[in-house]
């Protein structure tokens, strides 16, 4: 079945987010600062970056949100032979965040907030058609061939939660956030290969691999924050996910007709399995972040770093060969593994206040991959694969403008992240140009996000600003 993997190539690496932890940011200003605000966040994104910073907000928000649009292009150069390219691009709206602050009568000094965050969201699909006689080398004198390949992956992770902060002493505060998460990951690969030789003997291979994992549970964050004069600092800790509801699904189909084996004998095979309600164990790392901020005149400088611990190899999902399915050969056993290496991300940003009503932002950050160095790609169509993919480390750049009015603050801006990844080709198809140098496949990703955000101040601040109090 190796030739089937050659059609899919490295397209599975197009799924961003699930191997990267700094892909999403929250809070209108924090997005433009690329999340480098763990010790200096000044917008409602504090519920995510450092809940202790809720005490140090310049203007508490009754409601803060944004509309984010995303344009993503994934390109695979030389997937089968030099000169061949696959490209997928799309423009869509991305659910981002809604955050608000509130207080509880009788709990003076305690600040509360709620948040609805899209922690991760991605979807990528590739379709490919190949005609000719180059990709079924096991069949001699192949006359006609056509192959179809579809690959799709989708990942979402939504958080809903509450945050609390309280001052311990002058300039020093503590805080915590507790979120309910709901996440799902799904992958599908379909391959349909058809060929016929010069004497009319036909061969076909139809393959489908599909699995889905879902879980729900709780995830907690805690932080401390310090601010004195123009300087600020903060530390936050994120705990691993604790899941209390999960389920998995697998569909595994192999149909082979008339394909020669190693002896030249044409063989046929049928394997089919569909199982749902399977247990899932989807582990995540703990992390610790540290950030600093400094103000000087009209300038504010932000910096942050976050360490994500490694996650040992573990079984996310596996089928039970004794409880369903049919096979003309051996029992079907399908296993999905996951493993994460440690990641250290850093970022820096700057804000310049041109006036009381206009501010400009710029930032840069790293977004390292947690994928281990050795993977079994899902598109290898093996019976044991890894869920984590995309070994590329990305760079993020952001910038924009914020306009303040008595009634609301408005933010406009854009962020970009991109990178490239050299991958190995499973099967080398002959080049149509003799003597042409064989270039390795390369995956390139460009992702632009365009932000239109708003923040409505608390009623007391709004009335105070309107009447001049």
CSV table of N, CA and C in Angstrom, one decimal, residues 94-205:
chain,number,residue,atom,x,y,z
A,94,UNK,N,-13.4,33.7,11.9
A,94,UNK,CA,-12.9,32.8,12.9
A,94,UNK,C,-13.6,33.3,14.3
A,95,UNK,N,-14.3,32.4,15.0
A,95,UNK,CA,-14.8,32.7,16.3
A,95,UNK,C,-13.6,33.0,17.2
A,96,UNK,N,-13.6,34.1,18.0
A,96,UNK,CA,-12.5,34.4,18.7
A,96,UNK,C,-12.8,34.5,20.2
A,97,UNK,N,-13.3,35.6,20.7
A,97,UNK,CA,-13.5,35.7,22.2
A,97,UNK,C,-14.6,36.7,22.5
A,98,UNK,N,-15.2,36.5,23.7
A,98,UNK,CA,-16.1,37.5,24.3
A,98,UNK,C,-15.7,37.5,25.8
A,99,UNK,N,-15.4,38.6,26.3
A,99,UNK,CA,-14.9,38.7,27.7
A,99,UNK,C,-15.6,39.9,28.4
A,100,UNK,N,-16.0,39.8,29.6
A,100,UNK,CA,-16.6,40.9,30.4
A,100,UNK,C,-16.2,40.8,31.8
A,101,UNK,N,-16.2,42.0,32.5
A,101,UNK,CA,-15.9,42.1,33.9
A,101,UNK,C,-17.1,42.4,34.7
A,102,UNK,N,-17.1,41.9,36.0
A,102,UNK,CA,-18.2,42.2,36.9
A,102,UNK,C,-17.7,42.1,38.3
A,103,UNK,N,-18.5,42.7,39.2
A,103,UNK,CA,-18.2,42.7,40.6
A,103,UNK,C,-19.4,42.1,41.4
A,104,UNK,N,-19.2,41.6,42.6
A,104,UNK,CA,-20.2,41.1,43.4
A,104,UNK,C,-20.4,41.9,44.7
A,105,UNK,N,-21.6,42.5,44.9
A,105,UNK,CA,-21.8,43.3,46.1
A,105,UNK,C,-21.3,42.6,47.4
A,106,UNK,N,-20.6,43.3,48.3
A,106,UNK,CA,-20.2,42.7,49.5
A,106,UNK,C,-18.8,42.1,49.4
A,107,UNK,N,-18.3,41.9,48.2
A,107,UNK,CA,-16.9,41.4,48.0
A,107,UNK,C,-16.0,42.5,47.5
A,108,UNK,N,-15.8,43.5,48.3
A,108,UNK,CA,-15.0,44.6,47.9
A,108,UNK,C,-13.5,44.1,47.8
A,109,UNK,N,-12.9,44.6,46.7
A,109,UNK,CA,-11.5,44.2,46.4
A,109,UNK,C,-11.4,43.0,45.6
A,110,UNK,N,-12.5,42.3,45.4
A,110,UNK,CA,-12.4,41.1,44.5
A,110,UNK,C,-13.0,41.5,43.1
A,111,UNK,N,-12.2,41.1,42.1
A,111,UNK,CA,-12.7,41.4,40.8
A,111,UNK,C,-13.0,40.1,40.0
A,112,UNK,N,-14.1,40.1,39.3
A,112,UNK,CA,-14.5,38.9,38.5
A,112,UNK,C,-14.6,39.2,37.0
A,113,UNK,N,-14.5,38.1,36.3
A,113,UNK,CA,-14.7,38.3,34.8
A,113,UNK,C,-15.2,36.9,34.3
A,114,UNK,N,-15.8,37.0,33.1
A,114,UNK,CA,-16.2,35.8,32.4
A,114,UNK,C,-15.5,35.8,31.0
A,115,UNK,N,-15.3,34.6,30.4
A,115,UNK,CA,-14.7,34.5,29.1
A,115,UNK,C,-15.3,33.4,28.3
A,116,UNK,N,-15.5,33.6,27.0
A,116,UNK,CA,-15.8,32.6,26.0
A,116,UNK,C,-14.7,32.7,25.0
A,117,UNK,N,-13.8,31.7,24.9
A,117,UNK,CA,-12.6,31.7,24.1
A,117,UNK,C,-12.6,30.6,23.1
A,118,UNK,N,-12.2,30.8,21.9
A,118,UNK,CA,-11.9,29.8,20.9
A,118,UNK,C,-10.4,29.5,21.0
A,119,UNK,N,-10.1,28.5,21.8
A,119,UNK,CA,-8.7,28.2,22.1
A,119,UNK,C,-7.9,27.7,20.8
A,120,UNK,N,-8.6,26.9,20.1
A,120,UNK,CA,-8.0,26.4,18.8
A,120,UNK,C,-9.1,26.2,17.8
A,121,UNK,N,-8.9,26.5,16.5
A,121,UNK,CA,-9.8,26.2,15.5
A,121,UNK,C,-9.1,26.1,14.1
A,122,UNK,N,-9.2,25.0,13.5
A,122,UNK,CA,-8.5,24.9,12.2
A,122,UNK,C,-9.2,23.8,11.3
A,123,UNK,N,-9.2,24.0,10.0
A,123,UNK,CA,-9.7,23.0,9.1
A,123,UNK,C,-9.0,23.1,7.8
A,124,UNK,N,-8.5,22.0,7.3
A,124,UNK,CA,-7.7,21.9,6.1
A,124,UNK,C,-8.2,20.7,5.3
A,125,UNK,N,-8.3,20.9,3.9
A,125,UNK,CA,-8.7,19.8,3.1
A,125,UNK,C,-7.9,19.9,1.8
A,126,UNK,N,-7.4,18.8,1.3
A,126,UNK,CA,-6.7,18.6,0.0
A,126,UNK,C,-7.4,17.6,-0.8
A,127,UNK,N,-7.6,17.8,-2.1
A,127,UNK,CA,-8.0,16.8,-3.0
A,127,UNK,C,-7.0,16.8,-4.2
A,128,UNK,N,-6.8,15.6,-4.7
A,128,UNK,CA,-5.7,15.4,-5.7
A,128,UNK,C,-6.2,14.3,-6.7
A,129,UNK,N,-5.9,14.6,-8.0
A,129,UNK,CA,-6.2,13.6,-9.0
A,129,UNK,C,-5.0,13.4,-9.9
A,130,UNK,N,-4.6,12.2,-10.1
A,130,UNK,CA,-3.4,11.8,-10.9
A,130,UNK,C,-3.8,10.9,-12.0
A,131,UNK,N,-3.4,11.2,-13.2
A,131,UNK,CA,-3.6,10.3,-14.3
A,131,UNK,C,-2.3,9.8,-14.9
A,132,UNK,N,-2.2,8.7,-15.5
A,132,UNK,CA,-1.0,8.2,-16.1
A,132,UNK,C,-0.7,6.8,-15.6
A,133,UNK,N,0.6,6.4,-15.8
A,133,UNK,CA,1.0,5.1,-15.4
A,133,UNK,C,2.2,5.1,-14.6
A,134,UNK,N,2.4,6.2,-13.8
A,134,UNK,CA,3.7,6.4,-13.0
A,134,UNK,C,3.6,5.9,-11.6
A,135,UNK,N,2.4,5.8,-11.0
A,135,UNK,CA,2.3,5.6,-9.6
A,135,UNK,C,1.9,4.2,-9.1
A,136,UNK,N,1.8,3.3,-10.1
A,136,UNK,CA,1.6,1.9,-9.7
A,136,UNK,C,2.7,1.0,-10.2
A,137,UNK,N,3.9,1.2,-9.7
A,137,UNK,CA,5.1,0.4,-10.2
A,137,UNK,C,4.9,-1.1,-10.1
A,138,UNK,N,4.1,-1.6,-9.2
A,138,UNK,CA,3.9,-3.0,-9.0
A,138,UNK,C,3.2,-3.7,-10.2
A,139,UNK,N,2.6,-2.9,-11.1
A,139,UNK,CA,1.9,-3.5,-12.2
A,139,UNK,C,2.7,-3.2,-13.5
A,140,UNK,N,3.3,-4.2,-14.1
A,140,UNK,CA,4.1,-4.1,-15.3
A,140,UNK,C,3.2,-3.7,-16.5
A,141,UNK,N,3.7,-2.9,-17.4
A,141,UNK,CA,3.0,-2.6,-18.6
A,141,UNK,C,1.7,-2.0,-18.4
A,142,UNK,N,1.6,-1.1,-17.4
A,142,UNK,CA,0.4,-0.4,-17.0
A,142,UNK,C,0.0,0.5,-18.2
A,143,UNK,N,-1.2,0.4,-18.6
A,143,UNK,CA,-1.7,1.1,-19.8
A,143,UNK,C,-2.4,2.4,-19.4
A,144,UNK,N,-3.4,2.2,-18.5
A,144,UNK,CA,-4.2,3.4,-18.0
A,144,UNK,C,-4.3,3.4,-16.5
A,145,UNK,N,-4.3,4.6,-15.9
A,145,UNK,CA,-4.3,4.7,-14.5
A,145,UNK,C,-5.0,6.0,-14.1
A,146,UNK,N,-5.9,6.0,-13.1
A,146,UNK,CA,-6.4,7.2,-12.5
A,146,UNK,C,-6.5,7.1,-11.0
A,147,UNK,N,-6.1,8.1,-10.3
A,147,UNK,CA,-6.2,8.0,-8.8
A,147,UNK,C,-6.8,9.3,-8.2
A,148,UNK,N,-7.6,9.1,-7.2
A,148,UNK,CA,-8.2,10.2,-6.5
A,148,UNK,C,-7.8,10.1,-5.0
A,149,UNK,N,-7.5,11.3,-4.4
A,149,UNK,CA,-7.2,11.3,-3.0
A,149,UNK,C,-7.9,12.5,-2.4
A,150,UNK,N,-8.5,12.3,-1.2
A,150,UNK,CA,-9.0,13.4,-0.4
A,150,UNK,C,-8.5,13.2,1.0
A,151,UNK,N,-8.1,14.4,1.6
A,151,UNK,CA,-7.6,14.4,2.9
A,151,UNK,C,-8.3,15.6,3.6
A,152,UNK,N,-8.8,15.4,4.8
A,152,UNK,CA,-9.4,16.5,5.6
A,152,UNK,C,-9.1,16.3,7.1
A,153,UNK,N,-8.7,17.4,7.7
A,153,UNK,CA,-8.5,17.4,9.1
A,153,UNK,C,-9.2,18.6,9.8
A,154,UNK,N,-9.8,18.5,10.9
A,154,UNK,CA,-10.5,19.6,11.6
A,154,UNK,C,-10.2,19.5,13.1
A,155,UNK,N,-9.9,20.6,13.7
A,155,UNK,CA,-9.6,20.7,15.2
A,155,UNK,C,-10.3,21.9,15.7
A,156,UNK,N,-11.0,21.7,16.8
A,156,UNK,CA,-11.6,22.8,17.6
A,156,UNK,C,-11.5,22.6,19.1
A,157,UNK,N,-11.3,23.7,19.8
A,157,UNK,CA,-11.2,23.6,21.3
A,157,UNK,C,-11.7,24.9,21.8
A,158,UNK,N,-12.9,24.9,22.4
A,158,UNK,CA,-13.6,26.0,22.9
A,158,UNK,C,-13.6,26.0,24.5
A,159,UNK,N,-13.4,27.2,25.1
A,159,UNK,CA,-13.3,27.4,26.5
A,159,UNK,C,-14.4,28.3,27.0
A,160,UNK,N,-15.0,28.0,28.1
A,160,UNK,CA,-16.0,28.9,28.7
A,160,UNK,C,-15.7,28.9,30.2
A,161,UNK,N,-15.5,30.1,30.8
A,161,UNK,CA,-15.1,30.1,32.2
A,161,UNK,C,-15.2,31.4,32.9
A,162,UNK,N,-14.8,31.4,34.2
A,162,UNK,CA,-14.9,32.5,35.1
A,162,UNK,C,-13.5,32.8,35.7
A,163,UNK,N,-13.2,34.0,35.9
A,163,UNK,CA,-11.9,34.4,36.5
A,163,UNK,C,-12.1,35.3,37.7
A,164,UNK,N,-11.1,35.2,38.6
A,164,UNK,CA,-11.2,36.0,39.9
A,164,UNK,C,-9.8,36.6,40.2
A,165,UNK,N,-9.8,37.8,40.8
A,165,UNK,CA,-8.5,38.4,41.2
A,165,UNK,C,-8.7,39.1,42.5
A,166,UNK,N,-7.6,39.2,43.3
A,166,UNK,CA,-7.7,39.9,44.6
A,166,UNK,C,-6.3,40.5,44.9
A,167,UNK,N,-6.3,41.8,45.4
A,167,UNK,CA,-5.0,42.3,45.8
A,167,UNK,C,-4.6,41.8,47.1
A,168,UNK,N,-3.3,41.4,47.2
A,168,UNK,CA,-2.7,40.9,48.5
A,168,UNK,C,-2.1,42.1,49.2
A,169,UNK,N,-1.4,42.9,48.5
A,169,UNK,CA,-0.8,44.1,49.1
A,169,UNK,C,-0.7,45.2,48.0
A,170,UNK,N,-0.2,46.3,48.3
A,170,UNK,CA,-0.1,47.4,47.3
A,170,UNK,C,0.7,47.0,46.1
A,171,UNK,N,0.1,46.9,45.0
A,171,UNK,CA,0.9,46.6,43.7
A,171,UNK,C,1.0,45.1,43.5
A,172,UNK,N,0.5,44.3,44.4
A,172,UNK,CA,0.7,42.8,44.2
A,172,UNK,C,-0.7,42.1,44.3
A,173,UNK,N,-1.0,41.2,43.4
A,173,UNK,CA,-2.3,40.6,43.4
A,173,UNK,C,-2.1,39.1,42.9
A,174,UNK,N,-3.2,38.3,43.2
A,174,UNK,CA,-3.3,36.9,42.8
A,174,UNK,C,-4.6,36.7,42.1
A,175,UNK,N,-4.6,35.7,41.3
A,175,UNK,CA,-5.9,35.4,40.5
A,175,UNK,C,-5.9,34.0,40.0
A,176,UNK,N,-7.1,33.6,39.5
A,176,UNK,CA,-7.2,32.3,39.0
A,176,UNK,C,-8.4,32.3,38.0
A,177,UNK,N,-8.3,31.3,37.1
A,177,UNK,CA,-9.4,31.1,36.1
A,177,UNK,C,-9.7,29.7,36.0
A,178,UNK,N,-11.0,29.3,35.9
A,178,UNK,CA,-11.4,28.0,35.7
A,178,UNK,C,-12.3,27.9,34.5
A,179,UNK,N,-11.9,27.1,33.5
A,179,UNK,CA,-12.7,27.0,32.2
A,179,UNK,C,-13.2,25.6,32.0
A,180,UNK,N,-14.4,25.5,31.4
A,180,UNK,CA,-14.9,24.3,30.9
A,180,UNK,C,-14.5,24.2,29.4
A,181,UNK,N,-13.9,23.1,29.0
A,181,UNK,CA,-13.5,23.0,27.6
A,181,UNK,C,-14.3,22.0,26.9
A,182,UNK,N,-14.5,22.2,25.6
A,182,UNK,CA,-15.2,21.2,24.7
A,182,UNK,C,-14.3,21.2,23.4
A,183,UNK,N,-13.7,20.0,23.2
A,183,UNK,CA,-12.8,20.0,22.0
A,183,UNK,C,-13.1,18.7,21.2
A,184,UNK,N,-12.7,18.8,19.9
A,184,UNK,CA,-12.8,17.6,19.0
A,184,UNK,C,-11.8,17.7,18.0
A,185,UNK,N,-11.3,16.5,17.6
A,185,UNK,CA,-10.3,16.4,16.5
A,185,UNK,C,-10.8,15.3,15.6
A,186,UNK,N,-10.8,15.6,14.3
A,186,UNK,CA,-11.2,14.6,13.3
A,186,UNK,C,-10.3,14.6,12.1
A,187,UNK,N,-10.1,13.4,11.5
A,187,UNK,CA,-9.3,13.2,10.3
A,187,UNK,C,-9.9,12.2,9.4
A,188,UNK,N,-9.8,12.4,8.1
A,188,UNK,CA,-10.3,11.5,7.1
A,188,UNK,C,-9.3,11.5,5.9
A,189,UNK,N,-9.0,10.3,5.5
A,189,UNK,CA,-8.2,10.1,4.2
A,189,UNK,C,-8.9,9.1,3.4
A,190,UNK,N,-9.1,9.4,2.1
A,190,UNK,CA,-9.7,8.5,1.2
A,190,UNK,C,-8.8,8.4,-0.1
A,191,UNK,N,-8.6,7.2,-0.5
A,191,UNK,CA,-7.8,6.9,-1.7
A,191,UNK,C,-8.5,5.9,-2.6
A,192,UNK,N,-8.6,6.3,-3.9
A,192,UNK,CA,-9.2,5.4,-4.9
A,192,UNK,C,-8.3,5.3,-6.1
A,193,UNK,N,-7.7,4.2,-6.3
A,193,UNK,CA,-6.7,4.0,-7.4
A,193,UNK,C,-7.3,2.9,-8.3
A,194,UNK,N,-7.2,3.2,-9.7
A,194,UNK,CA,-7.7,2.3,-10.6
A,194,UNK,C,-6.7,2.2,-11.8
A,195,UNK,N,-6.4,1.0,-12.2
A,195,UNK,CA,-5.5,0.8,-13.3
A,195,UNK,C,-5.8,-0.4,-14.1
A,196,UNK,N,-5.3,-0.4,-15.4
A,196,UNK,CA,-5.5,-1.5,-16.3
A,196,UNK,C,-4.3,-1.7,-17.1
A,197,UNK,N,-3.8,-2.9,-17.4
A,197,UNK,CA,-2.6,-3.1,-18.2
A,197,UNK,C,-3.0,-3.4,-19.6
A,198,UNK,N,-2.0,-3.6,-20.4
A,198,UNK,CA,-2.2,-3.7,-21.9
A,198,UNK,C,-3.0,-4.9,-22.3
A,199,UNK,N,-3.1,-5.9,-21.5
A,199,UNK,CA,-3.9,-7.1,-21.8
A,199,UNK,C,-5.3,-7.1,-21.2
A,200,UNK,N,-5.6,-6.0,-20.5
A,200,UNK,CA,-7.0,-5.8,-20.0
A,200,UNK,C,-7.1,-6.3,-18.6
A,201,UNK,N,-6.1,-6.7,-17.8
A,201,UNK,CA,-6.2,-7.0,-16.4
A,201,UNK,C,-6.3,-5.7,-15.6
A,202,UNK,N,-7.3,-5.7,-14.7
A,202,UNK,CA,-7.5,-4.5,-14.0
A,202,UNK,C,-7.1,-4.6,-12.5
A,203,UNK,N,-6.8,-3.5,-11.9
A,203,UNK,CA,-6.5,-3.5,-10.4
A,203,UNK,C,-7.1,-2.3,-9.8
A,204,UNK,N,-7.6,-2.4,-8.6
A,204,UNK,CA,-8.1,-1.2,-7.9
A,204,UNK,C,-7.8,-1.3,-6.4
A,205,UNK,N,-7.6,-0.2,-5.8
A,205,UNK,CA,-7.3,-0.1,-4.4
A,205,UNK,C,-8.2,1.1,-3.9
